[in-house]
């Protein structure tokens, strides 16, 4: 009898261990998916990309399971495109695939972000290299006064960055600490900035300059700076009228 009960206890213990392992696997599958469903999702996503976009040369990366929506998400990048990078999701429950190609690639968002980022990097490299003062911050952006959709409508996917023919208006913004916040000080700083942009072949349409996080000259046309490049007093008068 003792051997019988011992054997029965061993069976029960084994069943409990098995149940525990099974419960753990189910829990982990709920949170992270499993290799089989992941492989199936990847297979379906690849077929979807080929069928939907007629593209065979692409890279699928970052595939991961989203427990909240019960779907596998991945990033797709077309091999022959800088801007054709978008997210795709495969719903395990509904066996359905969706993507955000229209909202990122087709509408020009990715192209805009790439071009604006390139412009901003060039502006930052030039200005930060010229002003060694830690109190000077700067950035450059394209299409500042337009919505993302308006910017995207003017761009073509994978269009090259061309400083001599920017597709959107360019704005250079600089934040400085200045004891003197007069129009003449603005004129002097704008003149210096314009000469710096000339020297480094940076195209600019507008300037934003802020002193001491409070005094702001916004959307000042670079054309006015150019017209008065050799006359600081005249430029200061233009600034005074502009700020009224």
PDB file of C-alpha atoms in Angstrom:
ATOM      1  CA  UNK A   1       0.000   0.000   0.000  1.00  0.00           C
ATOM      2  CA  UNK A   2       2.841   2.347   0.886  1.00  0.00           C
ATOM      3  CA  UNK A   3       4.434   1.845  -2.542  1.00  0.00           C
ATOM      4  CA  UNK A   4       1.046   2.423  -4.142  1.00  0.00           C
ATOM      5  CA  UNK A   5       0.529   5.741  -2.388  1.00  0.00           C
ATOM      6  CA  UNK A   6       4.099   6.797  -3.162  1.00  0.00           C
ATOM      7  CA  UNK A   7       3.528   6.035  -6.829  1.00  0.00           C
ATOM      8  CA  UNK A   8       0.241   7.918  -6.766  1.00  0.00           C
ATOM      9  CA  UNK A   9       1.946  10.920  -5.150  1.00  0.00           C
ATOM     10  CA  UNK A  10       4.639  10.884  -7.848  1.00  0.00           C
ATOM     11  CA  UNK A  11       1.995  10.859 -10.567  1.00  0.00           C
ATOM     12  CA  UNK A  12       0.110  13.729  -8.934  1.00  0.00           C
ATOM     13  CA  UNK A  13       3.356  15.698  -8.540  1.00  0.00           C
ATOM     14  CA  UNK A  14       4.209  15.110 -12.178  1.00  0.00           C
ATOM     15  CA  UNK A  15       0.745  16.204 -13.246  1.00  0.00           C
ATOM     16  CA  UNK A  16       1.024  19.341 -11.157  1.00  0.00           C
ATOM     17  CA  UNK A  17       4.425  20.152 -12.680  1.00  0.00           C
ATOM     18  CA  UNK A  18       3.040  19.551 -16.164  1.00  0.00           C
ATOM     19  CA  UNK A  19       0.023  21.748 -15.407  1.00  0.00           C
ATOM     20  CA  UNK A  20       2.314  24.447 -14.070  1.00  0.00           C
ATOM     21  CA  UNK A  21       4.498  24.326 -17.169  1.00  0.00           C
ATOM     22  CA  UNK A  22       1.440  24.356 -19.428  1.00  0.00           C
ATOM     23  CA  UNK A  23      -0.035  27.324 -17.583  1.00  0.00           C
ATOM     24  CA  UNK A  24       3.272  29.171 -17.852  1.00  0.00           C
ATOM     25  CA  UNK A  25       3.492  28.452 -21.583  1.00  0.00           C
ATOM     26  CA  UNK A  26      -0.067  29.665 -22.117  1.00  0.00           C
ATOM     27  CA  UNK A  27       0.675  32.812 -20.121  1.00  0.00           C
ATOM     28  CA  UNK A  28       3.879  33.489 -22.063  1.00  0.00           C
ATOM     29  CA  UNK A  29       2.086  32.805 -25.345  1.00  0.00           C
ATOM     30  CA  UNK A  30      -0.564  35.354 -24.370  1.00  0.00           C
ATOM     31  CA  UNK A  31       2.094  37.970 -23.699  1.00  0.00           C
ATOM     32  CA  UNK A  32       4.746  37.212 -26.299  1.00  0.00           C
ATOM     33  CA  UNK A  33       3.235  34.870 -28.867  1.00  0.00           C
ATOM     34  CA  UNK A  34       5.108  31.729 -29.883  1.00  0.00           C
ATOM     35  CA  UNK A  35       7.613  30.707 -32.573  1.00  0.00           C
ATOM     36  CA  UNK A  36       4.952  28.995 -34.669  1.00  0.00           C
ATOM     37  CA  UNK A  37       2.481  31.887 -34.774  1.00  0.00           C
ATOM     38  CA  UNK A  38       5.382  34.298 -35.304  1.00  0.00           C
ATOM     39  CA  UNK A  39       6.638  32.315 -38.299  1.00  0.00           C
ATOM     40  CA  UNK A  40       3.107  32.199 -39.700  1.00  0.00           C
ATOM     41  CA  UNK A  41       2.702  35.948 -39.227  1.00  0.00           C
ATOM     42  CA  UNK A  42       5.997  36.643 -40.969  1.00  0.00           C
ATOM     43  CA  UNK A  43       5.001  34.387 -43.876  1.00  0.00           C
ATOM     44  CA  UNK A  44       1.643  36.138 -44.274  1.00  0.00           C
ATOM     45  CA  UNK A  45       3.139  39.610 -44.014  1.00  0.00           C
ATOM     46  CA  UNK A  46       5.711  38.888 -46.710  1.00  0.00           C
ATOM     47  CA  UNK A  47       3.023  37.534 -49.040  1.00  0.00           C
ATOM     48  CA  UNK A  48       0.900  40.613 -48.324  1.00  0.00           C
ATOM     49  CA  UNK A  49       3.694  43.028 -49.238  1.00  0.00           C
ATOM     50  CA  UNK A  50       4.389  41.242 -52.505  1.00  0.00           C
ATOM     51  CA  UNK A  51       0.704  41.064 -53.448  1.00  0.00           C
ATOM     52  CA  UNK A  52      -0.197  44.596 -52.341  1.00  0.00           C
ATOM     53  CA  UNK A  53       2.811  46.596 -53.511  1.00  0.00           C
ATOM     54  CA  UNK A  54       4.366  44.334 -56.118  1.00  0.00           C
ATOM     55  CA  UNK A  55       7.708  44.585 -54.345  1.00  0.00           C
ATOM     56  CA  UNK A  56       9.848  41.513 -53.765  1.00  0.00           C
ATOM     57  CA  UNK A  57      13.070  43.135 -52.594  1.00  0.00           C
ATOM     58  CA  UNK A  58      12.343  44.358 -49.099  1.00  0.00           C
ATOM     59  CA  UNK A  59      13.482  43.864 -45.512  1.00  0.00           C
ATOM     60  CA  UNK A  60      11.192  42.821 -42.667  1.00  0.00           C
ATOM     61  CA  UNK A  61      12.515  43.708 -39.212  1.00  0.00           C
ATOM     62  CA  UNK A  62      11.490  44.213 -35.596  1.00  0.00           C
ATOM     63  CA  UNK A  63       8.675  41.667 -35.689  1.00  0.00           C
ATOM     64  CA  UNK A  64       7.150  41.430 -32.227  1.00  0.00           C
ATOM     65  CA  UNK A  65       3.915  40.367 -30.584  1.00  0.00           C
ATOM     66  CA  UNK A  66       1.536  43.010 -29.219  1.00  0.00           C
ATOM     67  CA  UNK A  67      -0.491  41.314 -26.498  1.00  0.00           C
ATOM     68  CA  UNK A  68      -2.938  44.210 -26.165  1.00  0.00           C
ATOM     69  CA  UNK A  69      -4.155  43.861 -29.744  1.00  0.00           C
ATOM     70  CA  UNK A  70      -3.212  40.192 -30.259  1.00  0.00           C
ATOM     71  CA  UNK A  71      -1.180  40.957 -33.356  1.00  0.00           C
ATOM     72  CA  UNK A  72       2.343  40.748 -34.684  1.00  0.00           C
ATOM     73  CA  UNK A  73       3.884  44.062 -35.713  1.00  0.00           C
ATOM     74  CA  UNK A  74       6.867  44.542 -37.980  1.00  0.00           C
ATOM     75  CA  UNK A  75       8.699  47.214 -39.949  1.00  0.00           C
ATOM     76  CA  UNK A  76       9.002  46.992 -43.726  1.00  0.00           C
ATOM     77  CA  UNK A  77      11.699  48.760 -45.748  1.00  0.00           C
ATOM     78  CA  UNK A  78      11.825  48.610 -49.547  1.00  0.00           C
ATOM     79  CA  UNK A  79      15.389  47.935 -50.644  1.00  0.00           C
ATOM     80  CA  UNK A  80      15.417  50.519 -53.443  1.00  0.00           C
ATOM     81  CA  UNK A  81      13.881  53.392 -51.443  1.00  0.00           C
ATOM     82  CA  UNK A  82      15.002  55.772 -48.716  1.00  0.00           C
ATOM     83  CA  UNK A  83      11.481  56.734 -47.739  1.00  0.00           C
ATOM     84  CA  UNK A  84       9.460  53.545 -48.189  1.00  0.00           C
ATOM     85  CA  UNK A  85       9.679  52.453 -44.563  1.00  0.00           C
ATOM     86  CA  UNK A  86       6.436  51.678 -42.761  1.00  0.00           C
ATOM     87  CA  UNK A  87       4.806  49.472 -40.147  1.00  0.00           C
ATOM     88  CA  UNK A  88       2.591  46.475 -40.773  1.00  0.00           C
ATOM     89  CA  UNK A  89       0.453  44.443 -38.368  1.00  0.00           C
ATOM     90  CA  UNK A  90      -0.909  40.893 -38.628  1.00  0.00           C
ATOM     91  CA  UNK A  91      -3.956  40.156 -36.464  1.00  0.00           C
ATOM     92  CA  UNK A  92      -3.775  36.592 -35.190  1.00  0.00           C
ATOM     93  CA  UNK A  93      -7.416  36.580 -34.132  1.00  0.00           C
ATOM     94  CA  UNK A  94      -8.835  38.029 -37.348  1.00  0.00           C
ATOM     95  CA  UNK A  95      -6.156  36.738 -39.739  1.00  0.00           C
ATOM     96  CA  UNK A  96      -6.034  40.258 -41.180  1.00  0.00           C
ATOM     97  CA  UNK A  97      -3.126  42.532 -42.182  1.00  0.00           C
ATOM     98  CA  UNK A  98      -3.027  46.327 -42.016  1.00  0.00           C
ATOM     99  CA  UNK A  99      -0.247  48.863 -42.585  1.00  0.00           C
ATOM    100  CA  UNK A 100       0.416  52.601 -42.405  1.00  0.00           C
ATOM    101  CA  UNK A 101       1.955  53.004 -45.870  1.00  0.00           C
ATOM    102  CA  UNK A 102      -0.580  55.661 -46.862  1.00  0.00           C
ATOM    103  CA  UNK A 103       0.062  57.694 -43.714  1.00  0.00           C
ATOM    104  CA  UNK A 104       3.850  57.578 -43.829  1.00  0.00           C
ATOM    105  CA  UNK A 105       5.085  56.941 -47.376  1.00  0.00           C
ATOM    106  CA  UNK A 106       2.324  57.875 -49.812  1.00  0.00           C
ATOM    107  CA  UNK A 107       1.472  61.174 -48.120  1.00  0.00           C
ATOM    108  CA  UNK A 108       5.113  62.299 -48.101  1.00  0.00           C
ATOM    109  CA  UNK A 109       5.631  62.220 -44.320  1.00  0.00           C
ATOM    110  CA  UNK A 110       8.794  60.117 -44.433  1.00  0.00           C
ATOM    111  CA  UNK A 111      10.198  62.248 -47.251  1.00  0.00           C
ATOM    112  CA  UNK A 112       9.457  65.430 -45.312  1.00  0.00           C
ATOM    113  CA  UNK A 113      11.073  64.121 -42.131  1.00  0.00           C
ATOM    114  CA  UNK A 114      14.194  63.067 -44.014  1.00  0.00           C
ATOM    115  CA  UNK A 115      14.623  66.358 -45.885  1.00  0.00           C
ATOM    116  CA  UNK A 116      13.827  68.525 -42.865  1.00  0.00           C
ATOM    117  CA  UNK A 117      16.198  66.487 -40.712  1.00  0.00           C
ATOM    118  CA  UNK A 118      18.997  66.911 -43.264  1.00  0.00           C
ATOM    119  CA  UNK A 119      18.426  70.661 -43.405  1.00  0.00           C
ATOM    120  CA  UNK A 120      18.320  70.901 -39.618  1.00  0.00           C
ATOM    121  CA  UNK A 121      21.550  68.952 -39.261  1.00  0.00           C
ATOM    122  CA  UNK A 122      23.409  71.219 -41.673  1.00  0.00           C
ATOM    123  CA  UNK A 123      22.143  74.354 -39.958  1.00  0.00           C
ATOM    124  CA  UNK A 124      23.050  73.047 -36.525  1.00  0.00           C
ATOM    125  CA  UNK A 125      26.553  72.020 -37.615  1.00  0.00           C
ATOM    126  CA  UNK A 126      27.244  75.483 -39.044  1.00  0.00           C
ATOM    127  CA  UNK A 127      25.792  77.598 -36.257  1.00  0.00           C
ATOM    128  CA  UNK A 128      26.997  75.479 -33.326  1.00  0.00           C
ATOM    129  CA  UNK A 129      30.458  75.482 -34.866  1.00  0.00           C
ATOM    130  CA  UNK A 130      30.398  79.280 -35.140  1.00  0.00           C
ATOM    131  CA  UNK A 131      28.889  80.146 -31.754  1.00  0.00           C
ATOM    132  CA  UNK A 132      30.901  78.372 -29.089  1.00  0.00           C
ATOM    133  CA  UNK A 133      28.787  79.919 -26.314  1.00  0.00           C
ATOM    134  CA  UNK A 134      26.753  77.253 -24.510  1.00  0.00           C
ATOM    135  CA  UNK A 135      23.885  79.726 -24.211  1.00  0.00           C
ATOM    136  CA  UNK A 136      23.239  79.666 -27.963  1.00  0.00           C
ATOM    137  CA  UNK A 137      20.816  77.040 -29.250  1.00  0.00           C
ATOM    138  CA  UNK A 138      19.704  76.618 -32.839  1.00  0.00           C
ATOM    139  CA  UNK A 139      17.831  74.464 -35.309  1.00  0.00           C
ATOM    140  CA  UNK A 140      16.630  74.578 -38.884  1.00  0.00           C
ATOM    141  CA  UNK A 141      13.376  73.295 -40.287  1.00  0.00           C
ATOM    142  CA  UNK A 142      11.425  73.116 -43.514  1.00  0.00           C
ATOM    143  CA  UNK A 143       7.769  74.001 -43.925  1.00  0.00           C
ATOM    144  CA  UNK A 144       7.489  75.502 -40.452  1.00  0.00           C
ATOM    145  CA  UNK A 145       4.239  77.337 -41.137  1.00  0.00           C
ATOM    146  CA  UNK A 146       2.565  74.507 -43.046  1.00  0.00           C
ATOM    147  CA  UNK A 147       0.804  71.374 -41.867  1.00  0.00           C
ATOM    148  CA  UNK A 148       2.418  67.982 -42.421  1.00  0.00           C
ATOM    149  CA  UNK A 149      -0.159  67.158 -45.088  1.00  0.00           C
ATOM    150  CA  UNK A 150       0.555  70.411 -46.936  1.00  0.00           C
ATOM    151  CA  UNK A 151       4.278  69.710 -46.827  1.00  0.00           C
ATOM    152  CA  UNK A 152       3.832  66.142 -48.021  1.00  0.00           C
ATOM    153  CA  UNK A 153       1.736  67.215 -51.002  1.00  0.00           C
ATOM    154  CA  UNK A 154       4.709  69.166 -52.367  1.00  0.00           C
ATOM    155  CA  UNK A 155       7.190  66.310 -52.126  1.00  0.00           C
ATOM    156  CA  UNK A 156       8.029  63.251 -54.190  1.00  0.00           C
ATOM    157  CA  UNK A 157       9.066  60.002 -52.549  1.00  0.00           C
ATOM    158  CA  UNK A 158      12.864  59.593 -52.483  1.00  0.00           C
ATOM    159  CA  UNK A 159      13.506  63.064 -53.894  1.00  0.00           C
ATOM    160  CA  UNK A 160      17.085  64.141 -53.316  1.00  0.00           C
ATOM    161  CA  UNK A 161      18.025  66.853 -50.855  1.00  0.00           C
ATOM    162  CA  UNK A 162      19.097  69.945 -52.797  1.00  0.00           C
ATOM    163  CA  UNK A 163      20.092  73.018 -50.812  1.00  0.00           C
ATOM    164  CA  UNK A 164      19.939  75.118 -53.972  1.00  0.00           C
ATOM    165  CA  UNK A 165      16.357  74.096 -54.709  1.00  0.00           C
ATOM    166  CA  UNK A 166      14.551  73.395 -51.456  1.00  0.00           C
ATOM    167  CA  UNK A 167      10.953  72.255 -52.014  1.00  0.00           C
ATOM    168  CA  UNK A 168       9.687  74.014 -48.861  1.00  0.00           C
ATOM    169  CA  UNK A 169      10.360  77.310 -47.120  1.00  0.00           C
ATOM    170  CA  UNK A 170      13.328  77.103 -44.762  1.00  0.00           C
ATOM    171  CA  UNK A 171      13.475  78.663 -41.300  1.00  0.00           C
ATOM    172  CA  UNK A 172      16.520  79.065 -39.073  1.00  0.00           C
ATOM    173  CA  UNK A 173      15.786  79.531 -35.369  1.00  0.00           C
ATOM    174  CA  UNK A 174      18.348  80.759 -32.857  1.00  0.00           C
ATOM    175  CA  UNK A 175      17.986  81.209 -29.098  1.00  0.00           C
ATOM    176  CA  UNK A 176      20.506  83.529 -27.422  1.00  0.00           C
ATOM    177  CA  UNK A 177      21.244  85.205 -24.123  1.00  0.00           C
ATOM    178  CA  UNK A 178      21.628  88.960 -24.672  1.00  0.00           C
ATOM    179  CA  UNK A 179      21.768  91.920 -22.298  1.00  0.00           C
ATOM    180  CA  UNK A 180      20.831  94.171 -25.184  1.00  0.00           C
ATOM    181  CA  UNK A 181      17.501  93.167 -26.734  1.00  0.00           C
ATOM    182  CA  UNK A 182      17.088  96.194 -28.963  1.00  0.00           C
ATOM    183  CA  UNK A 183      16.177  96.154 -32.643  1.00  0.00           C
ATOM    184  CA  UNK A 184      19.755  97.115 -33.437  1.00  0.00           C
ATOM    185  CA  UNK A 185      21.040  94.029 -31.602  1.00  0.00           C
ATOM    186  CA  UNK A 186      18.632  91.900 -33.618  1.00  0.00           C
ATOM    187  CA  UNK A 187      19.932  93.572 -36.770  1.00  0.00           C
ATOM    188  CA  UNK A 188      23.539  92.829 -35.870  1.00  0.00           C
ATOM    189  CA  UNK A 189      22.811  89.183 -35.096  1.00  0.00           C
ATOM    190  CA  UNK A 190      20.734  88.755 -38.247  1.00  0.00           C
ATOM    191  CA  UNK A 191      23.523  90.254 -40.342  1.00  0.00           C
ATOM    192  CA  UNK A 192      26.037  87.872 -38.775  1.00  0.00           C
ATOM    193  CA  UNK A 193      23.720  84.917 -39.352  1.00  0.00           C
ATOM    194  CA  UNK A 194      23.069  85.817 -42.965  1.00  0.00           C
ATOM    195  CA  UNK A 195      26.793  86.155 -43.673  1.00  0.00           C
ATOM    196  CA  UNK A 196      27.343  82.791 -41.973  1.00  0.00           C
ATOM    197  CA  UNK A 197      24.634  81.189 -44.110  1.00  0.00           C
ATOM    198  CA  UNK A 198      26.170  82.706 -47.248  1.00  0.00           C
ATOM    199  CA  UNK A 199      29.623  81.419 -46.352  1.00  0.00           C
ATOM    200  CA  UNK A 200      28.314  77.883 -45.852  1.00  0.00           C
ATOM    201  CA  UNK A 201      25.791  77.906 -48.717  1.00  0.00           C
ATOM    202  CA  UNK A 202      22.767  77.429 -46.474  1.00  0.00           C
ATOM    203  CA  UNK A 203      19.478  78.627 -47.986  1.00  0.00           C
ATOM    204  CA  UNK A 204      17.168  80.514 -45.609  1.00  0.00           C
ATOM    205  CA  UNK A 205      13.732  82.072 -46.111  1.00  0.00           C
ATOM    206  CA  UNK A 206      12.933  83.166 -42.573  1.00  0.00           C
ATOM    207  CA  UNK A 207      14.660  83.716 -39.241  1.00  0.00           C
ATOM    208  CA  UNK A 208      13.365  83.236 -35.721  1.00  0.00           C
ATOM    209  CA  UNK A 209      15.514  84.808 -33.007  1.00  0.00           C
ATOM    210  CA  UNK A 210      14.699  84.721 -29.316  1.00  0.00           C
ATOM    211  CA  UNK A 211      16.597  86.572 -26.607  1.00  0.00           C
ATOM    212  CA  UNK A 212      16.582  85.380 -23.001  1.00  0.00           C
ATOM    213  CA  UNK A 213      13.604  83.067 -23.618  1.00  0.00           C
ATOM    214  CA  UNK A 214      11.284  86.082 -23.763  1.00  0.00           C
ATOM    215  CA  UNK A 215      11.979  88.582 -26.566  1.00  0.00           C
ATOM    216  CA  UNK A 216      11.076  87.012 -29.905  1.00  0.00           C
ATOM    217  CA  UNK A 217      11.523  88.064 -33.501  1.00  0.00           C
ATOM    218  CA  UNK A 218       9.590  85.464 -35.494  1.00  0.00           C
ATOM    219  CA  UNK A 219       9.299  84.729 -39.215  1.00  0.00           C
ATOM    220  CA  UNK A 220      11.514  87.628 -40.218  1.00  0.00           C
ATOM    221  CA  UNK A 221      12.181  87.404 -43.984  1.00  0.00           C
ATOM    222  CA  UNK A 222      15.784  86.763 -44.961  1.00  0.00           C
ATOM    223  CA  UNK A 223      15.166  88.871 -48.072  1.00  0.00           C
ATOM    224  CA  UNK A 224      14.908  91.967 -45.852  1.00  0.00           C
ATOM    225  CA  UNK A 225      18.215  91.064 -44.205  1.00  0.00           C
ATOM    226  CA  UNK A 226      19.847  90.661 -47.603  1.00  0.00           C
ATOM    227  CA  UNK A 227      18.509  94.028 -48.810  1.00  0.00           C
ATOM    228  CA  UNK A 228      20.020  95.765 -45.778  1.00  0.00           C
ATOM    229  CA  UNK A 229      23.095  93.634 -45.324  1.00  0.00           C
ATOM    230  CA  UNK A 230      25.435  96.620 -45.347  1.00  0.00           C
ATOM    231  CA  UNK A 231      23.170  98.980 -43.422  1.00  0.00           C
ATOM    232  CA  UNK A 232      22.553  97.879 -39.841  1.00  0.00           C
ATOM    233  CA  UNK A 233      20.556 101.004 -38.974  1.00  0.00           C
ATOM    234  CA  UNK A 234      18.160 100.496 -41.875  1.00  0.00           C
ATOM    235  CA  UNK A 235      17.728  96.841 -40.934  1.00  0.00           C
ATOM    236  CA  UNK A 236      17.029  97.836 -37.318  1.00  0.00           C
ATOM    237  CA  UNK A 237      14.296 100.188 -38.514  1.00  0.00           C
ATOM    238  CA  UNK A 238      12.750  97.368 -40.554  1.00  0.00           C
ATOM    239  CA  UNK A 239      12.811  95.166 -37.486  1.00  0.00           C
ATOM    240  CA  UNK A 240      11.146  97.803 -35.339  1.00  0.00           C
ATOM    241  CA  UNK A 241       8.323  98.163 -37.840  1.00  0.00           C
ATOM    242  CA  UNK A 242       8.024  94.394 -38.150  1.00  0.00           C
ATOM    243  CA  UNK A 243       7.708  93.899 -34.386  1.00  0.00           C
ATOM    244  CA  UNK A 244       5.047  96.601 -33.903  1.00  0.00           C
TER     245      UNK A 244
END
